[in-house]
Amino acid sequence: MSVFVLDTNKKPQNPVHPAKARLLLTEGKAAVFRQFPFTIILKENVLDVASNPLRIKIDPGSRETGIAVINDDSGEIIFAMELRHRGQQIKNNLESRRAVRRSRRNRKTRYRKPRFDNRTRAEGWLPPSLKSRVHNIETWVKRLCRFCNIQAISMELVRFDMQKIQNPEISGVAYQQGELMGYELREYLLEKWDRTCAYCGKTDIPLEIEHIVPKSKGGSNRVSNLTLACTVCNRKKGNKALEQFLSRKPRLLKRIQKQSKVPLKDAGAVNATRWDLFRTLKKTGLPVKTGSGGLTKFNRTTRGLHKTHWLDAACVGKSTPEKMFQIDKTVLIVKADGHGSRQMCRVNKFGFPRTTAKSTEKKVKGFQTGDIVKAVVTSGKKVGTYIGRVAVRKSGSFNIKTVDKTVQGISWKYCRLLHASDGYSYNTTC
């Protein structure tokens, strides 16, 4: 992963190799400006080379979004990250709050007349669980623009071409009649059937598009009649009816019949937010180019790249270079955790308060919950070095959540701040 560089005026310079950044830090010519993403700031102008224009590419998803920063001229992948959203967590929290509120109002104001028609929603309103996805991406686009010379944005606007899916024989769309024929439909089915064989459940094997009701018996090419099957299961089923083929597996038969009619929840979330995200990115003032999910997969497969969120992002749009470098680089995993809760006290399962009201002071001994700290414990039962998110306590005895465990009872005196709380947690993967 390249290291972002800022000059003495906090203007972005060309990202450098980690070895070059390490040398600048060792010689005292630079200092650490930010831990995630790792950024250094120069103490003197030692890099006089003009910064190269870069492009940020985005592959929006319902649960995870891939983001990559690429140099279009050289094809080098400068930075890669996967952003994990918390839309489902927000939805669950809102439903829990609604249940507690209704229970309380039923107890306290039992005879109050219900009021439901006194609220209006602004045009283009989105549920908080969906809007958070747009806000997360917007935050990181603006953040990356501060750390490197971003001159353009590419995003995947259409995940699935629904017109092509409903009518595979459609004509008049040039790119679909060419090399991209079938990519939209296959991508949709891979998402819908979780990239597994519908009949035997095998994964990580070549899958074929299979008609639930055979075409020889009146089956259509509509997406509701299509599934994925491995070569063995596809040949074994042949032109048999689904009920005949799975006569000895009633549970599997029922599951396939049910799943074939269920719409894609995640695809619906992406489709609901895509235009709002597009308008949000346009407000940055940078040129925004778009591409479809089928084109992304076409770019990735023709370049021989494996399936990941950040590589999908690197392959978004027609601006994808023919050759890309550093495709095995370290990837920053960013998880949206939020900035805490407004709830003043915790409640039990019946909705009654079980704790006292929390303090309005967020910081304890200079730390607050969500900060990433490094604790070097030199004495006691918990001797060792711990790096992770901290949960503060008034007593000064903190909990630190590392990658694999949570360590309790660490004194604030052993802690050193690495990264102030910003609503996200970080990890890296190769």
Coordinates of C-alpha atoms in Angstrom, one line a residue:
M1 CA 0.0 0.0 0.0
S2 CA 1.5 3.4 -1.0
V3 CA 1.9 6.1 1.6
F4 CA 0.2 9.4 1.1
V5 CA 2.3 12.5 1.3
L6 CA 1.4 16.1 2.2
D7 CA 3.8 19.0 1.8
T8 CA 4.4 21.7 4.4
N9 CA 1.2 23.5 3.4
K10 CA -0.8 20.2 3.6
K11 CA -1.1 20.0 -0.2
P12 CA -1.1 16.4 -1.6
Q13 CA 2.0 15.2 -3.3
N14 CA 2.7 11.9 -5.2
P15 CA 2.2 8.9 -2.9
V16 CA 5.5 7.1 -2.2
H17 CA 6.6 3.6 -1.5
P18 CA 6.6 2.6 2.2
A19 CA 10.4 2.3 2.1
K20 CA 10.7 5.9 1.0
A21 CA 8.3 7.0 3.7
R22 CA 10.3 5.1 6.3
L23 CA 13.5 6.8 5.2
L24 CA 11.9 10.2 5.4
L25 CA 10.6 9.5 8.9
T26 CA 14.0 8.1 10.0
E27 CA 15.9 11.1 8.7
G28 CA 13.5 13.5 10.4
K29 CA 12.3 15.1 7.2
A30 CA 8.7 14.0 7.7
A31 CA 6.3 13.2 10.5
V32 CA 3.2 11.0 10.8
F33 CA 0.1 13.0 9.9
R34 CA -2.5 10.3 10.0
Q35 CA -2.5 6.6 10.9
F36 CA -5.4 5.4 8.7
P37 CA -4.9 5.7 5.8
F38 CA -1.2 6.1 6.6
T39 CA -0.2 9.7 5.7
I40 CA 3.0 11.6 6.3
I41 CA 3.6 15.4 6.3
L42 CA 6.9 16.8 5.1
K43 CA 8.8 19.1 7.4
E44 CA 10.6 20.6 4.4
N45 CA 9.9 20.5 0.7
V46 CA 12.2 17.7 -0.3
L47 CA 10.0 16.3 -3.1
D48 CA 9.8 18.8 -6.0
V49 CA 8.1 16.5 -8.6
A50 CA 4.7 17.6 -9.7
S51 CA 1.9 15.4 -8.4
N52 CA 0.3 13.0 -10.9
P53 CA -3.4 13.2 -11.6
L54 CA -5.2 10.2 -10.1
R55 CA -8.7 8.7 -10.4
I56 CA -10.8 7.3 -7.6
K57 CA -13.0 4.3 -8.6
I58 CA -16.0 3.1 -6.6
D59 CA -17.9 -0.2 -6.7
P60 CA -20.9 0.5 -4.5
G61 CA -22.4 -2.4 -2.6
S62 CA -25.1 -3.0 -0.1
R63 CA -22.8 -4.5 2.6
E64 CA -19.4 -3.6 1.3
T65 CA -18.1 -1.0 -1.1
G66 CA -14.8 -1.3 -3.0
I67 CA -12.7 1.8 -3.5
A68 CA -9.4 2.0 -5.5
V69 CA -7.2 5.0 -6.4
I70 CA -5.5 4.4 -9.8
N71 CA -3.1 6.2 -12.0
D72 CA -4.7 6.0 -15.5
D73 CA -1.5 6.7 -17.3
S74 CA 0.7 4.0 -15.7
G75 CA -2.1 1.6 -14.6
E76 CA -0.7 1.5 -11.1
I77 CA -3.1 0.9 -8.2
I78 CA -2.0 3.4 -5.7
F79 CA -4.5 2.6 -2.9
A80 CA -7.2 0.0 -2.2
M81 CA -9.8 -0.3 0.5
E82 CA -13.0 -2.1 1.3
L83 CA -15.6 -0.1 3.2
R84 CA -18.1 -2.2 5.2
H85 CA -21.4 -0.5 5.8
R86 CA -23.7 -0.7 8.9
G87 CA -27.1 -0.3 7.2
Q88 CA -28.6 -3.5 8.8
Q89 CA -27.3 -2.4 12.2
I90 CA -29.0 1.0 11.8
K91 CA -32.3 -0.7 10.8
N92 CA -32.2 -3.0 13.8
N93 CA -31.4 -0.1 16.2
L94 CA -34.3 1.9 14.8
E95 CA -36.7 -1.0 15.1
S96 CA -35.6 -1.6 18.7
R97 CA -36.0 2.1 19.5
R98 CA -39.5 2.1 18.0
A99 CA -40.6 -0.9 20.0
V100 CA -39.4 0.7 23.3
R101 CA -41.0 4.0 22.4
R102 CA -44.4 2.4 21.6
S103 CA -44.3 0.4 24.8
R104 CA -43.6 3.5 26.8
R105 CA -46.3 5.5 25.1
N106 CA -48.8 2.7 25.7
R107 CA -48.0 2.8 29.4
K108 CA -47.7 6.5 29.9
T109 CA -50.3 8.0 27.4
R110 CA -52.7 5.1 26.9
Y111 CA -55.6 7.3 25.8
R112 CA -53.8 9.6 23.5
K113 CA -55.3 9.8 20.0
P114 CA -53.0 8.2 17.4
R115 CA -51.4 10.7 15.0
F116 CA -49.9 9.4 11.8
D117 CA -50.7 12.0 9.1
N118 CA -48.8 15.0 10.5
R119 CA -45.4 14.2 9.0
T120 CA -44.0 14.8 5.5
R121 CA -40.8 13.6 3.9
A122 CA -38.6 15.7 1.6
E123 CA -38.3 14.9 -2.0
G124 CA -35.6 12.2 -2.6
W125 CA -35.8 11.0 1.0
L126 CA -34.0 7.8 1.8
P127 CA -34.2 5.6 4.9
P128 CA -31.3 6.1 7.3
S129 CA -30.1 2.6 6.7
L130 CA -29.6 3.4 3.0
K131 CA -28.5 7.0 3.4
S132 CA -25.7 5.9 5.7
R133 CA -24.1 4.1 2.7
V134 CA -24.1 7.3 0.7
H135 CA -22.6 9.2 3.6
N136 CA -19.9 6.7 4.2
I137 CA -18.7 6.8 0.5
E138 CA -18.9 10.6 0.5
T139 CA -16.8 10.8 3.6
W140 CA -14.0 8.7 2.1
V141 CA -14.1 10.3 -1.3
K142 CA -13.6 13.7 0.4
R143 CA -10.9 12.3 2.7
L144 CA -8.9 10.8 -0.2
C145 CA -9.2 14.0 -2.1
R146 CA -7.3 15.7 0.7
F147 CA -4.5 13.2 0.7
C148 CA -3.8 12.7 -3.0
N149 CA -4.4 14.5 -6.3
I150 CA -7.8 13.2 -7.3
Q151 CA -8.9 14.6 -10.7
A152 CA -11.7 12.2 -11.7
I153 CA -14.2 9.7 -10.3
S154 CA -15.6 6.5 -11.8
M155 CA -18.4 4.7 -10.2
E156 CA -20.6 1.7 -11.0
L157 CA -24.0 3.2 -11.5
V158 CA -26.1 0.3 -12.8
R159 CA -25.5 -3.0 -11.0
F160 CA -27.8 -4.9 -13.2
D161 CA -29.4 -4.0 -16.6
M162 CA -32.9 -5.0 -15.7
Q163 CA -34.2 -4.6 -19.3
K164 CA -31.6 -7.1 -20.6
I165 CA -32.4 -9.5 -17.8
Q166 CA -36.1 -9.5 -18.5
N167 CA -35.6 -9.9 -22.2
P168 CA -32.3 -11.4 -23.2
E169 CA -33.2 -11.2 -26.9
I170 CA -33.4 -7.4 -26.8
S171 CA -31.6 -5.5 -29.6
G172 CA -30.6 -2.0 -30.2
V173 CA -28.1 -1.7 -27.4
A174 CA -24.6 -1.8 -29.0
Y175 CA -22.5 -3.0 -26.1
Q176 CA -24.9 -5.8 -25.2
Q177 CA -24.8 -7.2 -28.7
G178 CA -21.0 -7.3 -28.6
E179 CA -18.6 -8.9 -26.2
L180 CA -20.7 -8.0 -23.1
M181 CA -23.6 -10.3 -24.1
G182 CA -24.7 -12.3 -21.1
Y183 CA -22.5 -10.6 -18.4
E184 CA -25.4 -8.7 -16.9
L185 CA -27.6 -11.7 -16.5
R186 CA -24.9 -13.9 -15.2
E187 CA -23.8 -11.3 -12.6
Y188 CA -27.4 -11.0 -11.4
L189 CA -27.7 -14.8 -11.0
L190 CA -24.4 -15.1 -9.2
E191 CA -25.6 -12.5 -6.6
K192 CA -29.0 -14.1 -6.3
W193 CA -27.8 -17.7 -5.8
D194 CA -24.8 -16.7 -3.7
R195 CA -22.3 -18.1 -6.2
T196 CA -23.2 -21.7 -5.3
C197 CA -24.8 -24.6 -7.2
A198 CA -28.5 -24.6 -6.4
Y199 CA -28.7 -28.4 -6.3
C200 CA -25.6 -29.7 -4.6
G201 CA -24.4 -26.5 -2.8
K202 CA -20.8 -26.6 -4.1
T203 CA -18.9 -23.3 -4.4
D204 CA -15.7 -22.2 -6.1
I205 CA -16.4 -24.3 -9.2
P206 CA -17.5 -23.3 -12.7
L207 CA -21.3 -22.7 -12.7
E208 CA -23.7 -22.8 -15.6
I209 CA -27.0 -21.0 -16.2
E210 CA -29.8 -23.6 -15.8
H211 CA -33.5 -23.4 -16.6
I212 CA -35.7 -24.5 -13.7
V213 CA -38.5 -25.3 -16.1
P214 CA -36.8 -26.7 -19.2
K215 CA -37.3 -24.8 -22.4
S216 CA -38.4 -28.1 -24.0
K217 CA -41.4 -28.0 -21.6
G218 CA -42.3 -24.4 -22.1
G219 CA -39.8 -22.7 -19.8
S220 CA -38.8 -19.1 -20.6
N221 CA -35.6 -17.1 -20.4
R222 CA -37.0 -14.8 -17.7
V223 CA -34.8 -14.4 -14.7
S224 CA -37.4 -16.0 -12.4
N225 CA -36.9 -19.3 -14.3
L226 CA -33.1 -19.3 -14.2
T227 CA -30.7 -20.6 -11.6
L228 CA -27.1 -21.7 -11.3
A229 CA -25.8 -25.3 -11.4
C230 CA -22.5 -27.1 -11.7
T231 CA -21.8 -29.1 -14.8
V232 CA -22.6 -32.5 -13.1
C233 CA -26.0 -31.4 -11.7
N234 CA -26.9 -29.6 -15.0
R235 CA -26.3 -32.8 -17.0
K236 CA -28.0 -35.0 -14.4
K237 CA -31.2 -32.8 -14.4
G238 CA -31.3 -32.6 -18.2
N239 CA -34.8 -31.7 -19.3
K240 CA -36.5 -33.2 -16.2
A241 CA -39.1 -31.1 -14.3
L242 CA -37.8 -29.7 -11.0
E243 CA -40.4 -31.6 -9.0
Q244 CA -39.3 -34.9 -10.7
F245 CA -35.6 -34.2 -10.3
L246 CA -35.9 -33.3 -6.6
S247 CA -38.7 -35.7 -5.7
R248 CA -36.6 -37.3 -2.9
K249 CA -35.4 -33.9 -1.6
P250 CA -38.6 -32.0 -0.7
R251 CA -36.8 -29.4 1.5
L252 CA -34.4 -28.5 -1.3
L253 CA -37.3 -28.3 -3.8
K254 CA -39.2 -25.9 -1.5
R255 CA -36.1 -23.7 -1.0
I256 CA -35.3 -23.4 -4.7
Q257 CA -39.0 -22.6 -5.6
K258 CA -39.0 -19.9 -2.9
Q259 CA -35.7 -18.4 -3.7
S260 CA -36.4 -18.2 -7.4
K261 CA -39.2 -15.8 -6.7
V262 CA -37.5 -13.7 -4.1
P263 CA -36.0 -10.3 -5.4
L264 CA -32.5 -9.4 -4.4
K265 CA -32.6 -7.3 -1.3
D266 CA -29.0 -6.1 -1.6
A267 CA -29.5 -5.3 -5.3
G268 CA -32.5 -3.3 -4.3
A269 CA -30.5 -1.3 -1.8
V270 CA -27.9 -0.5 -4.4
N271 CA -30.5 0.5 -7.0
A272 CA -32.2 2.7 -4.4
T273 CA -29.1 4.7 -3.5
R274 CA -27.2 4.8 -6.9
W275 CA -28.7 8.1 -8.1
D276 CA -28.4 9.8 -4.8
L277 CA -24.7 8.7 -4.6
F278 CA -24.2 9.9 -8.2
R279 CA -25.6 13.4 -7.4
T280 CA -23.5 13.5 -4.2
L281 CA -20.3 12.8 -6.1
K282 CA -21.2 15.4 -8.7
K283 CA -21.2 18.0 -6.0
T284 CA -17.5 17.5 -5.4
G285 CA -16.9 19.3 -8.7
L286 CA -14.9 16.4 -10.2
P287 CA -15.9 14.7 -13.5
V288 CA -17.9 11.6 -12.7
K289 CA -17.9 8.7 -15.2
T290 CA -20.2 5.7 -14.8
G291 CA -20.3 2.0 -15.9
S292 CA -22.5 -1.0 -15.4
G293 CA -21.9 -4.1 -13.4
G294 CA -21.6 -6.2 -16.5
L295 CA -18.8 -4.0 -17.9
T296 CA -17.0 -4.2 -14.5
K297 CA -17.0 -8.0 -14.6
F298 CA -16.0 -8.0 -18.3
N299 CA -13.0 -5.8 -17.5
R300 CA -12.0 -8.0 -14.6
T301 CA -12.3 -11.3 -16.4
T302 CA -10.5 -10.2 -19.5
R303 CA -7.6 -9.0 -17.4
G304 CA -7.5 -12.3 -15.5
L305 CA -8.2 -10.8 -12.0
H306 CA -9.9 -12.6 -9.2
K307 CA -13.1 -11.5 -7.5
T308 CA -12.8 -9.0 -4.7
H309 CA -14.6 -5.8 -4.0
W310 CA -11.5 -3.5 -4.5
L311 CA -10.5 -5.2 -7.7
D312 CA -14.1 -4.7 -9.0
A313 CA -13.7 -1.1 -8.1
A314 CA -10.4 -0.9 -10.0
C315 CA -12.2 -2.4 -13.1
V316 CA -15.2 0.1 -13.1
G317 CA -15.9 2.0 -16.3
K318 CA -14.3 2.3 -19.7
S319 CA -11.2 4.2 -18.3
T320 CA -9.8 0.9 -16.9
P321 CA -6.2 0.5 -18.1
E322 CA -5.3 -2.6 -20.2
K323 CA -2.6 -3.5 -17.7
M324 CA -2.7 -2.9 -14.0
F325 CA 0.1 -3.2 -11.5
Q326 CA 0.3 -4.0 -7.8
I327 CA -2.9 -6.1 -7.8
D328 CA -1.5 -8.1 -4.8
K329 CA -1.1 -5.1 -2.6
T330 CA -2.2 -4.7 1.0
V331 CA -5.9 -3.7 1.3
L332 CA -7.3 -1.4 4.1
I333 CA -10.5 -2.9 5.6
V334 CA -12.6 -0.1 7.0
K335 CA -15.8 -0.8 9.0
A336 CA -18.4 1.8 9.8
D337 CA -19.1 1.8 13.5
G338 CA -20.8 5.1 14.0
H339 CA -20.1 7.8 16.6
G340 CA -21.9 6.2 19.5
S341 CA -25.5 6.2 20.8
R342 CA -27.8 9.0 21.9
Q343 CA -29.6 6.7 24.2
M344 CA -29.1 8.0 27.7
C345 CA -29.6 4.7 29.6
R346 CA -29.9 1.1 28.7
V347 CA -33.2 -0.8 28.9
N348 CA -34.1 -4.4 29.6
K349 CA -36.1 -6.6 27.4
F350 CA -39.3 -5.1 28.6
G351 CA -38.3 -1.6 27.8
F352 CA -37.6 -0.4 31.4
P353 CA -34.4 1.5 32.3
R354 CA -31.7 -0.8 33.8
T355 CA -28.8 1.7 34.1
T356 CA -28.4 5.3 35.3
A357 CA -28.1 8.1 32.8
K358 CA -24.7 8.2 31.1
S359 CA -22.4 11.2 31.6
T360 CA -22.3 14.0 29.1
E361 CA -18.5 14.0 29.2
K362 CA -17.2 11.7 26.4
K363 CA -13.5 12.0 27.3
V364 CA -11.8 10.3 30.2
K365 CA -8.2 11.1 30.9
G366 CA -7.9 12.5 27.4
F367 CA -9.4 9.3 25.7
Q368 CA -12.9 8.6 24.4
T369 CA -14.6 5.4 23.3
G370 CA -13.6 4.6 19.7
D371 CA -10.1 5.9 19.8
I372 CA -7.4 3.5 18.5
V373 CA -4.7 3.3 21.1
K374 CA -1.5 1.4 21.8
A375 CA -1.1 0.1 25.3
V376 CA 2.3 -1.2 26.5
V377 CA 1.6 -2.9 29.9
T378 CA 4.9 -3.4 31.8
S379 CA 3.6 -4.9 35.0
G380 CA 0.8 -7.0 36.4
K381 CA -1.1 -10.0 35.0
K382 CA -1.6 -8.4 31.6
V383 CA 1.9 -7.6 30.5
G384 CA 2.1 -7.1 26.8
T385 CA 1.4 -4.8 23.9
Y386 CA -2.2 -4.2 22.8
I387 CA -3.4 -2.2 19.8
G388 CA -7.1 -1.6 19.1
R389 CA -10.2 0.4 19.8
V390 CA -10.7 1.5 23.4
A391 CA -13.8 1.7 25.5
V392 CA -13.3 4.2 28.3
R393 CA -14.5 4.0 31.9
K394 CA -14.8 6.7 34.5
S395 CA -12.5 4.7 36.8
G396 CA -9.7 5.0 34.2
S397 CA -9.6 1.3 33.6
F398 CA -10.2 0.8 29.9
N399 CA -11.2 -2.1 27.6
I400 CA -9.2 -2.5 24.4
K401 CA -10.7 -4.5 21.5
T402 CA -7.8 -6.0 19.4
V403 CA -8.2 -7.9 16.2
D404 CA -8.8 -11.3 17.9
K405 CA -10.0 -10.5 21.5
T406 CA -11.0 -7.9 24.0
V407 CA -8.6 -7.1 26.9
Q408 CA -10.3 -5.7 30.0
G409 CA -8.9 -3.6 32.8
I410 CA -6.1 -1.7 31.1
S411 CA -5.1 1.4 33.0
W412 CA -5.2 4.7 31.0
K413 CA -1.6 5.3 32.0
Y414 CA -0.3 2.6 29.6
C415 CA -2.3 3.9 26.6
R416 CA -1.0 6.1 23.8
L417 CA -3.3 7.6 21.2
L418 CA -2.7 6.4 17.6
H419 CA -5.9 7.5 15.8
A420 CA -8.7 9.6 17.2
S421 CA -12.2 8.3 17.0
D422 CA -13.8 9.0 13.6
G423 CA -16.7 6.5 13.5
Y424 CA -14.6 3.7 11.7
S425 CA -12.5 0.8 12.7
Y426 CA -9.5 -0.4 10.7
N427 CA -7.7 -3.5 9.7
T428 CA -5.5 -4.6 6.9
T429 CA -5.3 -7.7 4.7
C430 CA -2.9 -8.9 2.0

